[in-house]
Structure formats: structure tokens, C-alpha cells
mmCIF file of C-alpha atoms in Angstrom:
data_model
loop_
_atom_site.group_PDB
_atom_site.id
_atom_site.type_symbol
_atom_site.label_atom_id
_atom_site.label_comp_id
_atom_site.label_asym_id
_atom_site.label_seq_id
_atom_site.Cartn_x
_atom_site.Cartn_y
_atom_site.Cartn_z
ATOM 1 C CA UNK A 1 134.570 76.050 139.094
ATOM 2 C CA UNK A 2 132.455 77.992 136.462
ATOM 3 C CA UNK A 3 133.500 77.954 133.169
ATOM 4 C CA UNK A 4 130.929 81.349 132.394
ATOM 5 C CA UNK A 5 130.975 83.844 135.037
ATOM 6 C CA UNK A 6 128.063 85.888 136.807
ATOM 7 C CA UNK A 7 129.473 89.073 134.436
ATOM 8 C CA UNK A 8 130.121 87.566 131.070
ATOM 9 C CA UNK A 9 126.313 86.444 131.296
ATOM 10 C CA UNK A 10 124.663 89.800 131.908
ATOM 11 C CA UNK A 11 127.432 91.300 128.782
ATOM 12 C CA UNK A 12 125.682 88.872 126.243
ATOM 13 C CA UNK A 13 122.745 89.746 127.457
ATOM 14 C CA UNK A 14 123.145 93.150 127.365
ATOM 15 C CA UNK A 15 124.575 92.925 123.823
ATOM 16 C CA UNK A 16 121.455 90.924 122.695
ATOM 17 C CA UNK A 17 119.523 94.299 124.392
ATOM 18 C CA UNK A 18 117.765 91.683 127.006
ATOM 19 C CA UNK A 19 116.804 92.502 130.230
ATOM 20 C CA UNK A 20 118.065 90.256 132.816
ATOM 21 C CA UNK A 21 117.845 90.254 137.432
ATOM 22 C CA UNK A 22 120.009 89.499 139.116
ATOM 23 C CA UNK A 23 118.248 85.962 140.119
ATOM 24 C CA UNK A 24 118.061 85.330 136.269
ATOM 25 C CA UNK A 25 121.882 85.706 135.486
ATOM 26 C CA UNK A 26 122.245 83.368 138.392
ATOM 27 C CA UNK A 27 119.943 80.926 136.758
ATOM 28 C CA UNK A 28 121.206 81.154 133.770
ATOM 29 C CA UNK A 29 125.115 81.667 134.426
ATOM 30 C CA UNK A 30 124.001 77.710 136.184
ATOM 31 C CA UNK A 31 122.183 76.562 132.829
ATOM 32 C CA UNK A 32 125.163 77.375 130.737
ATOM 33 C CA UNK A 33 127.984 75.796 132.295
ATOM 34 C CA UNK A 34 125.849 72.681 132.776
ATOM 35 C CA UNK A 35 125.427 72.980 128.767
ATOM 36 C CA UNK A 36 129.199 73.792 128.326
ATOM 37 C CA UNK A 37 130.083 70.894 130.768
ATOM 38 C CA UNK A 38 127.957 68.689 128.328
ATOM 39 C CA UNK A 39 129.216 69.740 125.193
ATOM 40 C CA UNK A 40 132.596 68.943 126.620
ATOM 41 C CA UNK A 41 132.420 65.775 126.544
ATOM 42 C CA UNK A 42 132.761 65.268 123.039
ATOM 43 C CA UNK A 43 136.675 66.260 123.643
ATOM 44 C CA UNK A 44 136.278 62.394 125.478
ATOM 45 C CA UNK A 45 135.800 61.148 121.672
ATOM 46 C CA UNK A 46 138.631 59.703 119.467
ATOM 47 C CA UNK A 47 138.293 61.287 116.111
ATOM 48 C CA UNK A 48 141.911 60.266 114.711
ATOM 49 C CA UNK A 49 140.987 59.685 111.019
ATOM 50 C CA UNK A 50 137.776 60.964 110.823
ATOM 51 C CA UNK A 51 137.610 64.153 108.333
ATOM 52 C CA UNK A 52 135.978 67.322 109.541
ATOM 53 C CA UNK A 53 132.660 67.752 107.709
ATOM 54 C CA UNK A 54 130.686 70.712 107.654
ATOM 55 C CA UNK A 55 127.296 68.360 106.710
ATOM 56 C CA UNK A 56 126.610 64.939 108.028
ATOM 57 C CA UNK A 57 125.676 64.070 104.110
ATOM 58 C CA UNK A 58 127.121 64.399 101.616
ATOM 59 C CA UNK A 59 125.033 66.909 99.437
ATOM 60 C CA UNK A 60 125.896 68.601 95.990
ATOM 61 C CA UNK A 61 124.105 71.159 94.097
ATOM 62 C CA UNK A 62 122.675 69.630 91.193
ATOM 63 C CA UNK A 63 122.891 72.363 88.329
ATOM 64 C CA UNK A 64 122.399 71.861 84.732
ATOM 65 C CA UNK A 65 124.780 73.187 82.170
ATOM 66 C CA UNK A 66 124.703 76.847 81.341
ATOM 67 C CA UNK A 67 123.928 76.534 77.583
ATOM 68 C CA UNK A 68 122.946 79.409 75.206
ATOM 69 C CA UNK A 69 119.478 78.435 73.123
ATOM 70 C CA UNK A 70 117.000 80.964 71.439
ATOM 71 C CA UNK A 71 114.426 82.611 73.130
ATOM 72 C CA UNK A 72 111.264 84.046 72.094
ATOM 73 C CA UNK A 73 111.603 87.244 69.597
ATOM 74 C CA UNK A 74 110.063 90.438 71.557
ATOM 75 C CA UNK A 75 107.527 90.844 68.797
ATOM 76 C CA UNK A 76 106.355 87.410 69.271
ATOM 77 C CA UNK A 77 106.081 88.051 73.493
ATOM 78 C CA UNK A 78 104.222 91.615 72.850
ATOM 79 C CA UNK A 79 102.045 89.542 70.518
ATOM 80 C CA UNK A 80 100.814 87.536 72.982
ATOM 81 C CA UNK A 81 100.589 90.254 75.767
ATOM 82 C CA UNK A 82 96.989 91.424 76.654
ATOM 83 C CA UNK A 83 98.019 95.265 76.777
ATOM 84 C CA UNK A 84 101.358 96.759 75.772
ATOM 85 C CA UNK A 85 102.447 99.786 75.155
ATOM 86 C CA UNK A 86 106.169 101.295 74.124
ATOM 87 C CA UNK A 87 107.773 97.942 73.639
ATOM 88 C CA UNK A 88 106.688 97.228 77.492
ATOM 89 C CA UNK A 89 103.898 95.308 79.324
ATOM 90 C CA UNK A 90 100.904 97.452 80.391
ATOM 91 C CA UNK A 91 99.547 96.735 83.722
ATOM 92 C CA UNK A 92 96.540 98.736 85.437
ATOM 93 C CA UNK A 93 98.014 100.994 88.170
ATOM 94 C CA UNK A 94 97.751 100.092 91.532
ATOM 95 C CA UNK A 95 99.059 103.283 92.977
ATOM 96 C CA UNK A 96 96.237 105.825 94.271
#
């Protein structure tokens, strides 16, 4: 017995807007309960104990601490700015 039917095929493909014949949805109604009958088989497995994991390591954002310090006085960075203009960088247009 099928565990995806001829019908439920051409809906997700018709949802994902893709054009499918009739041989196609055959094909493919075969290809996915061949892939469901595989993935099935991990049901067979005895997880008692093991924890559900959403990553097969263990990874952690490394972040430094969020620490106020002084920054540069706006003087200084205009100072140092080729062009400026109105307390803002000046940059040549690039609009035509």
C-alpha cells in the first residue's frame, strides 16, 4: 500500500506552481514512498535515553561582553574625513 497517493502528489505540486503529467506524478508518487519507506526505518532504532538534539554538535555562540568604552569625538571623525559638509560625510553623487 502507498503511503502518498496519486492526488496528494499533484496538490504539492500544484502548491509549489509546478507542472506535472500524469506519467510524472506516477513516477514520482513511486519515488516518494520508496523515500518515506526508507526514512521509516529509523522508527526500527532504540533511542531510550538518548536526548533529542536539534545539532549533532554541540555549538555555542561565542559573544564578547557588551561593555560601554569611548568612542571617537565627531570632531575628531570629521577631521579625518576627506569632504564633509553639515556635520555629515560628503560623497560624490552617483545618481544621474
Amino acid at each position: 500500500m502507498s503511503r502518498i497517493s496519486k492526488d496528494e502528489v499533484k496538490h504539492v505540486a500544484n502548491l509549489a506552481r509546478l507542472a506535472v503529467t500524469e506519467e510524472e506524478a506516477d513516477l514520482f508518487t513511486k519515488q516518494l514512498d520508496d523515500i518515506i519507506t526508507y526514512a521509516e526505518q529509523l522508527n526500527e532504532l532504540d533511542t531510550t535515553g538518548v536526548e533529542p538534539t536539534t545539532h549533532v554538535l554541540d555549538l555555542k555562540n561565542v559573544l564578547r561582553k557588551d561593555e560601554p568604552r569611548k568612542w571617537l569625538d565627531k570632531k575628531d571623525v570629521m577631521n579625518n574625513a576627506p569632504d564633509h559638509q553639515d556635520g555629515q560625510f560628503k560623497v560624490p553623487s552617483v545618481l544621474e
